Structures are given as structure tokens and as C-alpha cells.
Short mmCIF file of C-alpha atoms and ligand atoms in Angstrom, two decimals:
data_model
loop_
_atom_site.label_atom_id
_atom_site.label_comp_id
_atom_site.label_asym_id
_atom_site.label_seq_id
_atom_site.Cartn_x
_atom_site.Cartn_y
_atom_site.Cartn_z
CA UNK J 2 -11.24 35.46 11.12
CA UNK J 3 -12.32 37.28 8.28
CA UNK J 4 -9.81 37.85 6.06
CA UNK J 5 -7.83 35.07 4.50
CA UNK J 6 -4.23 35.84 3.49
CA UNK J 7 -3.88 34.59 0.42
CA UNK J 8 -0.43 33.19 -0.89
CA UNK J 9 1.91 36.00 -3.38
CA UNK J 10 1.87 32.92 -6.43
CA UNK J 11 -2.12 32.54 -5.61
CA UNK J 12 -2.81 36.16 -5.76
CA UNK J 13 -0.52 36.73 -8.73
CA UNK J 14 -2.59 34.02 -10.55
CA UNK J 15 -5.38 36.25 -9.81
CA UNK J 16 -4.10 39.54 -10.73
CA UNK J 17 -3.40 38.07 -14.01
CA UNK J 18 -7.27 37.58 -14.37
CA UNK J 19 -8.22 40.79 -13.10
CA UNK J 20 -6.51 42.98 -15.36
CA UNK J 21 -7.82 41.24 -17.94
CA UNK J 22 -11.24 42.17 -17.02
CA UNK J 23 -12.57 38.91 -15.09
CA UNK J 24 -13.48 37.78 -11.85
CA UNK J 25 -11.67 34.99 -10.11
CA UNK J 26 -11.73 33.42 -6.15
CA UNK J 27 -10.23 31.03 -4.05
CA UNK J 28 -12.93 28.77 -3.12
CA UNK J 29 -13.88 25.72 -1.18
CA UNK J 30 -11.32 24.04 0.87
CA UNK J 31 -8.35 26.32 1.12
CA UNK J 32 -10.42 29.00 2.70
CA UNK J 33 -12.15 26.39 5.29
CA UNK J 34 -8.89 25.31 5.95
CA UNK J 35 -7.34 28.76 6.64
CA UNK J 36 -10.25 30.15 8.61
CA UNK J 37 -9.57 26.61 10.44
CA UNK J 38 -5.77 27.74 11.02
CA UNK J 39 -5.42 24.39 9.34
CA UNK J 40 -2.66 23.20 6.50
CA UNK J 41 -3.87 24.04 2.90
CA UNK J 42 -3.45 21.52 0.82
CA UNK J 43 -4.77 23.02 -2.46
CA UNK J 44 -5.73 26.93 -3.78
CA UNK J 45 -8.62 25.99 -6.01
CA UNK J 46 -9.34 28.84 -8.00
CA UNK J 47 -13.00 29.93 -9.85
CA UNK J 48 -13.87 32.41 -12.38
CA UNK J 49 -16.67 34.30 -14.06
CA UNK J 50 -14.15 33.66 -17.56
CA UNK J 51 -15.10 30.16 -19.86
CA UNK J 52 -12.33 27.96 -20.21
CA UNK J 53 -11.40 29.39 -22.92
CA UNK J 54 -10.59 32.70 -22.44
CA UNK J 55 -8.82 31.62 -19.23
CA UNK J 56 -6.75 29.32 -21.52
CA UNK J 57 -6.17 32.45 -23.96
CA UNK J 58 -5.28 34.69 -20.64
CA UNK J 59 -2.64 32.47 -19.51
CA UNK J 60 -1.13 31.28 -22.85
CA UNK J 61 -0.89 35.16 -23.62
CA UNK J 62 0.97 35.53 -20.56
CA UNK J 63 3.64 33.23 -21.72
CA UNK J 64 2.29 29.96 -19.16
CA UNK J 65 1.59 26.52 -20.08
CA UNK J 66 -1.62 25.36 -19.44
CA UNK J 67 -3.68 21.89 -19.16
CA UNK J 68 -7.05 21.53 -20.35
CA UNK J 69 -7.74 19.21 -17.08
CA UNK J 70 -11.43 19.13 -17.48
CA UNK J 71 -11.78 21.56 -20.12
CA UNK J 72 -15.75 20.16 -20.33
CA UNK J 73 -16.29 20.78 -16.72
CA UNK J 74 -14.79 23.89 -16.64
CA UNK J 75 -11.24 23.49 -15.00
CA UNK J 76 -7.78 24.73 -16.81
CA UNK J 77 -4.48 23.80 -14.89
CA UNK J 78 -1.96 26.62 -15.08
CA UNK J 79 1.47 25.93 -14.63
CA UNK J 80 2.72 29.42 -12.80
CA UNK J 81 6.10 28.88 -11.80
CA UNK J 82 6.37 25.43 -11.41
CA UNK J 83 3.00 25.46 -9.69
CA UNK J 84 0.07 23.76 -10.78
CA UNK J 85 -3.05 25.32 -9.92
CA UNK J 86 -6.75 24.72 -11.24
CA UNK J 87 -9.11 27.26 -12.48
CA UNK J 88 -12.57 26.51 -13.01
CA UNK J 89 -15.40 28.71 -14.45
CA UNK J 90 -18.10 29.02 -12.12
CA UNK J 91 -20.76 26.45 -12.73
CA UNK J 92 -24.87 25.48 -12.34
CA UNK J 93 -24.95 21.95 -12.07
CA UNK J 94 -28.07 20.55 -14.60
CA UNK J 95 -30.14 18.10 -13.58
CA UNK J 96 -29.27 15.24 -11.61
CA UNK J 97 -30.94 11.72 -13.03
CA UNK J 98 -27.69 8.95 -11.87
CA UNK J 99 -27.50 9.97 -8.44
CA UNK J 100 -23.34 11.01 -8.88
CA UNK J 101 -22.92 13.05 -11.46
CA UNK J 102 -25.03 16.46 -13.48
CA UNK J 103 -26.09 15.28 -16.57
CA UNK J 104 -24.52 18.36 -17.89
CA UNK J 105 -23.15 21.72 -16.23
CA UNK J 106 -23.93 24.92 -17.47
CA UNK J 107 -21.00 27.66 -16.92
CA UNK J 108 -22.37 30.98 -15.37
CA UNK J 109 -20.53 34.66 -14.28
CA UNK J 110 -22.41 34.51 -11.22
CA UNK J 111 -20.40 33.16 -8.04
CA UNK J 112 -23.30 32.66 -6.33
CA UNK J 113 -24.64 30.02 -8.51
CA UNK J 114 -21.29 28.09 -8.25
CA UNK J 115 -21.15 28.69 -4.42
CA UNK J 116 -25.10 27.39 -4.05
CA UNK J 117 -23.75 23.99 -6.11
CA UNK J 118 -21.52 23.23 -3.08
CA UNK J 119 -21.99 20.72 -0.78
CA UNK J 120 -21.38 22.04 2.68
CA UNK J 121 -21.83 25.58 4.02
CA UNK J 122 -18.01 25.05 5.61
CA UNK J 123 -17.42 24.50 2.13
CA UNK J 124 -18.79 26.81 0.28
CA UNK J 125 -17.33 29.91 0.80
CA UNK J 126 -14.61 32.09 -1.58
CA UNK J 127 -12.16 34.75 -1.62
CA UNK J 128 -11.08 37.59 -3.41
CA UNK J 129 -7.25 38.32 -3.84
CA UNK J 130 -7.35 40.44 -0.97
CA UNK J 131 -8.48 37.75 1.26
CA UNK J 132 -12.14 39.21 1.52
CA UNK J 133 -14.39 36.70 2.81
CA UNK J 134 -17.80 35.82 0.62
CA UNK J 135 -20.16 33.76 2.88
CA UNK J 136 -23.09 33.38 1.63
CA UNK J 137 -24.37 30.68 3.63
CA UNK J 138 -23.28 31.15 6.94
CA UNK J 139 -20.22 29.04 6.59
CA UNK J 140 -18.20 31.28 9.13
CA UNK J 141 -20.86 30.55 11.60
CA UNK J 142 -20.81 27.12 10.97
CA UNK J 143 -17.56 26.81 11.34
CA UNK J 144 -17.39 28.51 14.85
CA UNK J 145 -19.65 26.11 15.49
CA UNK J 146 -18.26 23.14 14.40
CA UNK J 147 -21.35 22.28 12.08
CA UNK J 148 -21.73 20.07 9.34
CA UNK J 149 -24.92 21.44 7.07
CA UNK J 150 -25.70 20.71 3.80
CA UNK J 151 -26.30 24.35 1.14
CA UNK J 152 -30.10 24.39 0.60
CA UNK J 153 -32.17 20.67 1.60
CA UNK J 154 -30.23 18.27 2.62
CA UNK J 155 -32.61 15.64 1.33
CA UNK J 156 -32.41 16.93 -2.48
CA UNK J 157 -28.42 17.63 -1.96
CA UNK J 158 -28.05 13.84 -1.14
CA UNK J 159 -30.63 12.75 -3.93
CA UNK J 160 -28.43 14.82 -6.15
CA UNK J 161 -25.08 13.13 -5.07
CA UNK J 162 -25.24 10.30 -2.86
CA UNK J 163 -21.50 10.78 -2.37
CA UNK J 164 -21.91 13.66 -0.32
CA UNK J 165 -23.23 11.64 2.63
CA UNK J 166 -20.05 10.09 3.09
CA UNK J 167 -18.48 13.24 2.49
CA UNK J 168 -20.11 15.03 5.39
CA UNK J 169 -19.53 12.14 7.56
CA UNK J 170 -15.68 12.20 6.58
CA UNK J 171 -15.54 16.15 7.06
CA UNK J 172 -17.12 15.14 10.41
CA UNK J 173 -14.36 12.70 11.37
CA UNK J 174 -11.50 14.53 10.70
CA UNK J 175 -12.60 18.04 12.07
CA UNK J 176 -14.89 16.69 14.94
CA UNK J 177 -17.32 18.52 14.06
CA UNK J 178 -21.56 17.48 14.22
CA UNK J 179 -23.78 17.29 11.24
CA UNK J 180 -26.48 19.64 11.71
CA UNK J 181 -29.68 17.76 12.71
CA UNK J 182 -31.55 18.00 9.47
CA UNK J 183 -28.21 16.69 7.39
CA UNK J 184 -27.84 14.26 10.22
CA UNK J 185 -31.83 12.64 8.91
CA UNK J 186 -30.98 12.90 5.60
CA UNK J 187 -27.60 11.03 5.91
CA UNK J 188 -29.79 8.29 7.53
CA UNK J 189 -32.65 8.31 5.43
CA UNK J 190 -30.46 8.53 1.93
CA UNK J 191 -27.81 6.05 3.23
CA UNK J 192 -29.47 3.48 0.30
CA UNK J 193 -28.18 5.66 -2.55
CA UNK J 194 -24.40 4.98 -1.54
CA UNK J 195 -25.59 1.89 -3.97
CA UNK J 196 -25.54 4.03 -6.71
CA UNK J 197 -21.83 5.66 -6.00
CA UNK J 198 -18.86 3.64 -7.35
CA UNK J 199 -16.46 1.78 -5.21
CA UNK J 200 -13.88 3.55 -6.08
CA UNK J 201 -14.89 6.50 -4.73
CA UNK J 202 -16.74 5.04 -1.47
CA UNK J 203 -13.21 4.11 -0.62
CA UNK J 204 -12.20 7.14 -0.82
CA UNK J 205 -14.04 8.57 1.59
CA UNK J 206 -14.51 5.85 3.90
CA UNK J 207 -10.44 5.63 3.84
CA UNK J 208 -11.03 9.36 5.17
CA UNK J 209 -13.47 8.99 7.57
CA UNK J 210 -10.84 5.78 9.49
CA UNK J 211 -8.10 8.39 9.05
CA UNK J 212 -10.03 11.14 11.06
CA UNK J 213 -9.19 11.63 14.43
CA UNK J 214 -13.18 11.85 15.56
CA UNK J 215 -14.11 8.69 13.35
CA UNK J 216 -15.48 6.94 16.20
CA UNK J 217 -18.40 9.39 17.45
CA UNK J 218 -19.45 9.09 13.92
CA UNK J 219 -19.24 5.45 13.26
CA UNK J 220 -21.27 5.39 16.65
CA UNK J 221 -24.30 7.32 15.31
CA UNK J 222 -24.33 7.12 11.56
CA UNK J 223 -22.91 3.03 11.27
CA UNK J 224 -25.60 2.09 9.48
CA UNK J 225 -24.33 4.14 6.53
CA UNK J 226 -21.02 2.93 6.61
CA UNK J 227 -23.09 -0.55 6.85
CA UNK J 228 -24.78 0.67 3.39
CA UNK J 229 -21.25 2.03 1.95
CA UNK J 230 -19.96 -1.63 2.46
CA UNK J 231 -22.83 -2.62 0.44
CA UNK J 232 -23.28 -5.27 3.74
CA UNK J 233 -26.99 -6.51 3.88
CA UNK J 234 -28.64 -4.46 5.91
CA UNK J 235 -29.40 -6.37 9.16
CA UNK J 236 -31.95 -3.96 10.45
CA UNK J 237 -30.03 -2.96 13.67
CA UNK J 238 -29.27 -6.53 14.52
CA UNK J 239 -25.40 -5.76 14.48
CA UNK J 240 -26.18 -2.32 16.82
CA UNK J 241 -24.01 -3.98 19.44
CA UNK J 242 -20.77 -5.22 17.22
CA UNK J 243 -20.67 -2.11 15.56
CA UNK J 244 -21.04 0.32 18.86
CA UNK J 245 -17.96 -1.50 19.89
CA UNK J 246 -16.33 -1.12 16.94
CA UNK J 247 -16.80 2.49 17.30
CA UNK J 248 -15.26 2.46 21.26
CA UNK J 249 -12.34 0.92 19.54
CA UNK J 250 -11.84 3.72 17.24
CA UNK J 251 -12.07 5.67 19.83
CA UNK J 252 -8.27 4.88 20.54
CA UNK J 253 -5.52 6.67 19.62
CA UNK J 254 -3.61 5.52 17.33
CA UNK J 255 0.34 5.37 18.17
CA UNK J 256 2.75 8.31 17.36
CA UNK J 257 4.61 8.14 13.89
CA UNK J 258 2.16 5.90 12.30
CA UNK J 259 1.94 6.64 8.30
CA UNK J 260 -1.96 7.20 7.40
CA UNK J 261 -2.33 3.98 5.56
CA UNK J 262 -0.93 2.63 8.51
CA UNK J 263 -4.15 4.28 10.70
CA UNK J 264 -6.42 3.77 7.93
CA UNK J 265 -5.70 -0.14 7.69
CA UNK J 266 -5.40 -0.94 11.06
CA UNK J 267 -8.67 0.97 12.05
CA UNK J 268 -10.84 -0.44 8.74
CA UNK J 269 -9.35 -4.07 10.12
CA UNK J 270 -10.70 -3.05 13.78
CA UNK J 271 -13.95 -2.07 12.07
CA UNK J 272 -14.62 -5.02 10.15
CA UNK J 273 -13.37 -7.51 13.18
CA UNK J 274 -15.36 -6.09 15.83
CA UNK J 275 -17.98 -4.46 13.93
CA UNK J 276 -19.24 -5.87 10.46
CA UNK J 277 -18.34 -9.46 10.64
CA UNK J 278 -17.98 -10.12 13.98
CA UNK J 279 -19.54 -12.99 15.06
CA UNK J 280 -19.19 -14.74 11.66
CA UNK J 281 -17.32 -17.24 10.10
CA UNK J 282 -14.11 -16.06 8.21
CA UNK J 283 -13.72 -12.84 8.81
CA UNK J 284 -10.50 -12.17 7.20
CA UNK J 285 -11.67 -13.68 4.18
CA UNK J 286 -15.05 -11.36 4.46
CA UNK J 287 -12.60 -8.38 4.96
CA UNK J 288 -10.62 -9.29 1.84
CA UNK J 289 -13.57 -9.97 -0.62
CA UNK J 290 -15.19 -6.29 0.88
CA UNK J 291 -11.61 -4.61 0.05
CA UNK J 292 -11.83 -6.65 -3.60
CA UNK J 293 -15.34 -5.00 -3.64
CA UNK J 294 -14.47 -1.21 -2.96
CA UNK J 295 -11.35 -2.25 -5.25
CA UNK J 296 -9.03 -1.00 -2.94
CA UNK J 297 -5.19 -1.15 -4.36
CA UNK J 298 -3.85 -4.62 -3.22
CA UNK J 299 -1.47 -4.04 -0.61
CA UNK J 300 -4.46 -2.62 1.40
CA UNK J 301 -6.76 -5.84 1.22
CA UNK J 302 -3.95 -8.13 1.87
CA UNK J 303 -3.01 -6.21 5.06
CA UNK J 304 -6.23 -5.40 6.18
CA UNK J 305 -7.34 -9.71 5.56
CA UNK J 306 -3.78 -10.87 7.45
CA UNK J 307 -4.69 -7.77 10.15
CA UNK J 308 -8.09 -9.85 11.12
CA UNK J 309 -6.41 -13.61 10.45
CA UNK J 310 -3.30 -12.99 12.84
CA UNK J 311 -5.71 -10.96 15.53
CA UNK J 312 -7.96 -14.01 15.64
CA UNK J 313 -5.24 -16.21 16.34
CA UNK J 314 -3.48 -16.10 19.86
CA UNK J 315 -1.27 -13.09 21.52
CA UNK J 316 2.28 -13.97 20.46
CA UNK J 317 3.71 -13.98 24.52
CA UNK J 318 6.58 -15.59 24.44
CA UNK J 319 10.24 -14.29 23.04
CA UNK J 320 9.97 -16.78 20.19
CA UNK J 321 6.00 -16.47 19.03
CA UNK J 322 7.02 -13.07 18.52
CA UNK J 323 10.17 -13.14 16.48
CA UNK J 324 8.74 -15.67 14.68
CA UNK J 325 4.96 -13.73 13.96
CA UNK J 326 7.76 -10.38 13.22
CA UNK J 327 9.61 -12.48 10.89
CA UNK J 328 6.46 -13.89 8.84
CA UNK J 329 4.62 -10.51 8.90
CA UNK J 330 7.65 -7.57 9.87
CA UNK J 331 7.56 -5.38 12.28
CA UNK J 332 4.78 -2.77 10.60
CA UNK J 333 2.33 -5.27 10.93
CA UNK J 334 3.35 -6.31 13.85
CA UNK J 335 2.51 -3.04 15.82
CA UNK J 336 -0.46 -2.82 14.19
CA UNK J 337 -1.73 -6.49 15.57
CA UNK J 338 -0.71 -5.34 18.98
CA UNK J 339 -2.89 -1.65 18.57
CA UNK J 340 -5.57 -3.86 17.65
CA UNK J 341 -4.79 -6.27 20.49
CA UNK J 342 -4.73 -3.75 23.03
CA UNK J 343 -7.67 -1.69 22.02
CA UNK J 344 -10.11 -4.66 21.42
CA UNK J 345 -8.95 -5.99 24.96
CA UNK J 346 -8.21 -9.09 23.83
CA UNK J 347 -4.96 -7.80 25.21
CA UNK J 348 -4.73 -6.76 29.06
CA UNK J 349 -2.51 -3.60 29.28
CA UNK J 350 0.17 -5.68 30.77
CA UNK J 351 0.22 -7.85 28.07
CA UNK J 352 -0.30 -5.57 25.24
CA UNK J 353 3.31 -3.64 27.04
CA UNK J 354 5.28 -6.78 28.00
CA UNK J 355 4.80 -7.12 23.93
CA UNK J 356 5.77 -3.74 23.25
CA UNK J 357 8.48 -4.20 25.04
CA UNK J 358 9.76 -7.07 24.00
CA UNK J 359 9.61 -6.02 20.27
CA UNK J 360 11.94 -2.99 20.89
CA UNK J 361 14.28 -5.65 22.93
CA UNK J 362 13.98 -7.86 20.13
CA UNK J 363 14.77 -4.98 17.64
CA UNK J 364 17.95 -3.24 19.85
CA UNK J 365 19.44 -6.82 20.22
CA UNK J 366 19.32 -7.12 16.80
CA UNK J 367 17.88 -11.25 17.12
CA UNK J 368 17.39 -13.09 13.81
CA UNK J 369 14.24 -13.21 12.57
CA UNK J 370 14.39 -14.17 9.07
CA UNK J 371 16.86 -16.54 7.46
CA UNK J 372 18.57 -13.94 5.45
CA UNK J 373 19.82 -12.96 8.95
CA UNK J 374 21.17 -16.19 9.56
CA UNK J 375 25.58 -16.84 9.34
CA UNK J 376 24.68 -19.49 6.97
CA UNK J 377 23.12 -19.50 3.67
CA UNK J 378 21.83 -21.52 1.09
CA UNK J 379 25.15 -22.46 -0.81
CA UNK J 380 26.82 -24.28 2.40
CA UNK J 381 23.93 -26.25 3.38
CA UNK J 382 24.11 -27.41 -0.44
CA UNK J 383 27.76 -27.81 0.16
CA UNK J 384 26.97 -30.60 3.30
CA UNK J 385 24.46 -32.40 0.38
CA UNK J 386 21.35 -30.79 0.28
CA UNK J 387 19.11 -30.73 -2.90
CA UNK J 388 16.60 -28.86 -3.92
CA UNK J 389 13.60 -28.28 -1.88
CA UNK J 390 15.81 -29.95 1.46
CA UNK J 391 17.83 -26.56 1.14
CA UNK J 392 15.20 -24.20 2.19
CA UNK J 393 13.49 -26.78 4.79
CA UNK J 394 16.45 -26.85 6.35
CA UNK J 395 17.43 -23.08 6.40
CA UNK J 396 13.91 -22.38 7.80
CA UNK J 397 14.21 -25.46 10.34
CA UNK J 398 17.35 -23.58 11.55
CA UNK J 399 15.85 -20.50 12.07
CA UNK J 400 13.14 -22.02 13.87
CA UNK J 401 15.86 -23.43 16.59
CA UNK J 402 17.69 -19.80 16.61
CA UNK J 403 14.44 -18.01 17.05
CA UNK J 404 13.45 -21.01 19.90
CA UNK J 405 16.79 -19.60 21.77
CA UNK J 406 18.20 -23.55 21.37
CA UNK J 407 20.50 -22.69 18.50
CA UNK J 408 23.40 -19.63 18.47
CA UNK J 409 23.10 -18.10 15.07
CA UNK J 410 27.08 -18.94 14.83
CA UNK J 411 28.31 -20.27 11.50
CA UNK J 412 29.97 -23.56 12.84
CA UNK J 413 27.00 -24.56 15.59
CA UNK J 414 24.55 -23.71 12.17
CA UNK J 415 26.68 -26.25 10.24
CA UNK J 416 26.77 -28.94 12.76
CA UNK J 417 23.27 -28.32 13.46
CA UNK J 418 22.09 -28.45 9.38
CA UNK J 419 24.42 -31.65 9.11
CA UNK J 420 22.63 -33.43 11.66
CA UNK J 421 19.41 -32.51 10.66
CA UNK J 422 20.36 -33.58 6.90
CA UNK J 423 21.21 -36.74 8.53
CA UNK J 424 17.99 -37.22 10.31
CA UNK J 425 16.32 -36.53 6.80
CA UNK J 426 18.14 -39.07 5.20
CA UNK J 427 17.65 -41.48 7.57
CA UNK J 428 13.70 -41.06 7.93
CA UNK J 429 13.80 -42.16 4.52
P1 ATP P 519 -10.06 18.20 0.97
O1 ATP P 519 -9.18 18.89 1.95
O2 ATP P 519 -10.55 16.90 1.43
O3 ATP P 519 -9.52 18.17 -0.45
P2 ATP P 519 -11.99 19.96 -0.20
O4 ATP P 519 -13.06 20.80 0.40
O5 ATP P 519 -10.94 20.64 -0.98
O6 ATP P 519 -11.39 19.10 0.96
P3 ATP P 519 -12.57 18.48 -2.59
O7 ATP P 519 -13.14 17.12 -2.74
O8 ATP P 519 -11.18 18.71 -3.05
O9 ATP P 519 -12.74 18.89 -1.06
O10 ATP P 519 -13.55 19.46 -3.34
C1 ATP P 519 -13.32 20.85 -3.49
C2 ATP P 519 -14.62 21.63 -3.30
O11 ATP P 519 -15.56 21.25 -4.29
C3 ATP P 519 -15.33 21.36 -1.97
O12 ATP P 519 -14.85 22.22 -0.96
C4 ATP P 519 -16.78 21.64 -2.31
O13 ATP P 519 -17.03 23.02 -2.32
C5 ATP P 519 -16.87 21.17 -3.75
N1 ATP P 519 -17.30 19.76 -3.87
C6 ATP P 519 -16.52 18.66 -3.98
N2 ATP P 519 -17.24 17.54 -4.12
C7 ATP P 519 -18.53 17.93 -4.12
C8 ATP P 519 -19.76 17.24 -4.25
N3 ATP P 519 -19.79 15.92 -4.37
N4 ATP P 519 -20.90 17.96 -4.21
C9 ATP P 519 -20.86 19.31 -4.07
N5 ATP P 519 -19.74 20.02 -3.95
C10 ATP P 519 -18.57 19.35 -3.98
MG1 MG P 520 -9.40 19.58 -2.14
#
């Protein structure tokens, strides 16, 4: 595991450096990932040349480039149809806001950028021929499945209190431990997650739900997640709610789930059994802490509905659940039941007879929502309905399809909405 192949566009990208007299590596997560036989998502690229002349270098060789972060270093090239960043190796300056370096200083040296790094699994590079540099003992970290900070982990954190969420989401989704010292200094410097914006808290907490080995580390480190919600600290009080939260993430999730899917479904799970369990309103809690992190909308109101519909009853009959599948469709739906089943507040014979029953409901085709009913809007106002009566009656309709009392047949739907218009009219 010590040479990395690195792909033809990749190493062509680097030739082009080379012969023009500077260094350049593959660094950070794409050689991780490869030592890790694991998908590469990106080839990040460093060099000893400023931004400049690796602007100059590229536009000479006929490519388009994108000053991307010119002032932190990084050029995009575009090399056949590729975009792929270049950054000039960097010394972060001082650190006074807790996020970001004041200012960074470009250097030729890799080892300064390398030292910079977060994570030892993260801070190794690569030449063009896949040679390994490992200056840290990344390789041996890796074997070992270790999360450690490069240099004190106490100063890294004070540096960037993003990184502790970082090393807890690297932890999640490779299963690996955080050394012991990192492990202290994510507890102790779990207070300057204050400092960190939302934005990017979500970020990484998204991560951390969508890891597969998020619940050994929501069952040691919760109390930073507890400080990343920006929750009051309650001194251990919650220790209980939130180790059963973490035996609930514990669960696989089903097969064929999209990750916003997971990552909803487990941060609802999480905030039901763990953070404001107990408490009034928890759906409403959950939304106002997704308005908080500023998550994009469709997240808070799925994650809120998630905790409101799992409060309320197990839909057990053939009409609570067409009717719940109708009002919510069918995503949420098998979400609910996850959560159902996982919290036990489903037995296993429950949480299947649902199951079950949804794919029936599904393969018969059964009308769930009054589009799907043979009559629509224009013949009920046809038999005299106005305005608002229209709708009450569709959905009054529905409600006696989805009962099973009611085919959904065009003529029993009109002598069924006629009668019920008459009922209206004579209530009056
Ligand atoms: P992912 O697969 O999640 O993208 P990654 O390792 O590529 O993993 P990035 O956030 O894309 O992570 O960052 C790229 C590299 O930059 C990291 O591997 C690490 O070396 C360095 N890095 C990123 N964020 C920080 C940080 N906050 N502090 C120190 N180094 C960092
Ligand atoms: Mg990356």
C-alpha cells in the first residue's frame, strides 16, 4: 500500500508542472482514500509554484483557468473538461477567530503545507508516480484505523474549532477511533464549536449521521454534538436520552435509501430520542435547531414532520396508512416506520405488518390522494358545488375510498358527492 496509482489526466496535470521546473502532489483526501481502496471523490493538487505562475503555466499551455481562491492559493484548471484545483503550498499565520488564519503565507516547502493539515490520515501527498510522502505516520494510522490530530491536538482545535467535528465525522464514516489524546481534546475544546458558523457545523454534523459508525461516536463524544447544537449544556443530565439515541443509530438504515434520506431520518432519531426527549414540542425544537444551523428548508421541514408524525400513533390499520402515505408520501413514510422500528416504539411484527402493507398498498395501486380519484373537481361543481364545498367534498370522498366504504368508481363517487352535497345543504 505504498504506491498510489495516480489517474493519466491527474498525472498529465502534473507533468505539465514538472517540466516547467516546479513541484506539484496529490494531497489530502484522494490519497487516504486510495490507500483506503475507497472511491476518490476529488485529486486535489499542491505546488511549490505561487498562483501565479501556475496560472501563467496553464494559460501557456493553451487551458482555461479559474482564479478559485487566487488569495488562498488555489487555481482551477480546466484540463479536458476536468476541473481540478491547484494550490500553492501554504503556512497558515496566526490563528486569533478560532476558524480561519488571519493570513496564509505561501511556501516551496511541502512539509510546511503537510504540518498545516488536520489529521495524520490526512495529511499525506503524492508524487506523479504514486510515491507515497508520510510524514506523520499517516500509513500507520491508517492500518490502524486512527484518528490523530498533526502536532497537539489541543492547539490544532484552538486553531480551528471545526476540526473537532471533522475528526468525529472522519470517525463515523470510516469507523475508525480518535487517538486518545485527540479524543481529550475533542472533549475539552467542544465549547469553541460556538465560534464555528452554522453553516458549516451542518456540514459536518450532516456527515457524521451519514456515516455508517455514527453511533459509537455519538455514544462517547455526545456532548460535542450537544455543544455543535449550541443546546445548553445540561452537565450530563441528558447521558441517558442521548446513549439511546446513539443505540438507535446503531441501526442500519434500509437498502436504496438516498443520503439525505439517512441523514434526515437519523438527525430526526437524534433529536427525538436524544436532545429533546423528554420535552415539550419536540418537532418544533427540531425545526427551530435546523432554522439555527440554517439548514436548506426541505431538511427542517422533514426532519420537524419526522418527530411530529413519530410522536403520534403507529398507523395499523389499511386506512391510517393510506391516509398518513397520502398526507406525507411514501418517502416519508418509510422513514417514520425506520424510526418506528428502531426506537421500539414499534414491535418487529408491527414495524413488518406495516412494511408490508405499504408495498400491498403500492402493487394494488389504492388511492391515496384525490388526484387519484375517477372524479374531479369540475363534476362535483357540475352537481352544485361552490367554492370551498368543492374541495371538502373531494377530500370527504377520499376519506370514504381510503376507509374501504366507497369504490373509487365514477358513478358510486357521483352518487356518493350528491348525497353528501345534500347533507351540506340541508345542515344549513
Ligand atoms: P472529503 O472526502 O470529505 O472531501 P477531504 O480529506 O478531501 O475529505 P476536505 O474538506 O475536502 O476533506 O479537505 C481537503 C484536505 O484539506 C484535507 O484532507 C486536509 O488535509 C485539509 N483540511 C481541510 N480542512 C481542514 C481544516 N479545517 N484544518 C486543517 N486541514 C484541513
Ligand atoms: Mg475533499
Amino acid at each position: 500500500m505504498n504506491v498510489v496509482t495516480v489517474p493519466r489526466k491527474i498525472q498529465e496535470i502534473m507533468e505539465v508542472m514538472e517540466v516547467n521546473g516546479h513541484e506539484i502532489c496529490a494531497v489530502g483526501g484522494c490519497v487516504r482514500d486510495f490507500l483506503l481502496g475507497r472511491p476518490i471523490h476529488d485529486w486535489d493538487l499542491c505546488t511549490s509554484a505561487c498562483p501565479d505562475e501556475t496560472q501563467k503555466v496553464f494559460e501557456e499551455a493553451g487551458c482555461q483557468t479559474i482564479l478559485t481562491g487566487k488569495k488562498h492559493g488555489t487555481i482551477t484548471v480546466l484540463w479536458q473538461g476536468e476541473a481540478v484545483e491547484i494550490t500553492t503550498y501554504r503556512i497558515d499565520g496566526e490563528y486569533t477567530d478560532g476558524r480561519r488564519p488571519d493570513h496564509v503565507t505561501f511556501t516551496g516547502r511541502l512539509e510546511d503545507d503537510l504540518s498545516r493539515r488536520d489529521f495524520t490520515i490526512n495529511a499525506m501527498a503524492c508524487r506523479r508516480d504514486g510515491e507515497v510522502i508520510d510524514l506523520f505516520g499517516g500509513r500507520r494510522d491508517l492500518a490502524e484505523g486512527c484518528i490523530r490530530c498533526v502536532g497537539d491536538p489541543r492547539l490544532r482545535f484552538e486553531e480551528d474549532g471545526l476540526r473537532i467535528l471533522r475528526g468525529l465525522r472522519f470517525a463515523a464514516r470510516l469507523g475508525f477511533q480518535l487517538e486518545e489524546g485527540t479524543a481529550q481534546a475533542v472533549m475539552e475544546g467542544r465549547e469553541r464549536l460556538s465560534l464555528i458558523s452554522p453553516e458549516r457545523i451542518w456540514a459536518e454534523l450532516a456527515g457524521l449521521m451519514a456515516g455508517p459508525e455514527a453511533a459509537p461516536v455519538m455514544e462517547r463524544f455526545y456532548p460535542v454534538v450537544e455543544a455543535a447544537l449550541r443546546l445548553d449544556s445540561t452537565a450530563g443530565q441528558r447521558e441517558r436520552e442521548w446513549r439511546c439515541a446513539a443505540r438507535c443509530l446503531a441501526a442500519p438504515v434500509p437498502d436504496g435509501w438516498s443520503q439525505w434520506m439517512t441523514v434526515t431520518a437519523r438527525f430526526a432519531m437524534t433529536l427525538w430520542k436524544g436532545a429533546f426527549s423528554g420535552l415539550s414540542e419536540p418537532g418544533k425544537r427540531a425545526f427551530d435547531c435546523c432554522v439555527a444551523l440554517r439548514t436548506d428548508k426541505a431538511t427542517r421541514k422533514r426532519v420537524a414532520v419526522l418527530i411530529e408524525e413519530a410522536e403520534k400513533g403507529l398507523p395499523l390499520t389499511p386506512y391510517q396508512l393510506r391516509k398518513l402515505a397520502g398526507e406525507m408520501g411514501w418517502e416519508t413514510v418509510a422513514q417514520l416506520i425506520f424510526l418506528w422500528e428502531v426506537t421500539e416504539a414499534a414491535s418487529p411484527e408491527e414495524a413488518e405488518w406495516m412494511q408490508n402493507e405499504a408495498g400491498e398498498i403500492v402493487r394494488r395501486g389504492d388511492c391515496i390522494s384525490i388526484g387519484q380519484l375517477e372524479i374531479q373537481g369540475a363534476h362535483i361543481q357540475k352537481l352544485g358545488a361552490r367554492g370551498p364545498q368543492i374541495g371538502e367534498t373531494l377530500k370527504r370522498l377520499l376519506d370514504d375510498v381510503m376507509k374501504g366504504e366507497l369504490p373509487n368508481q365514477r358513478d358510486r363517487l357521483e352518487k356518493r358527492a350528491g348525497e353528501l352535497l345534500r347533507e351540506s345543504i340541508g345542515s344549513k
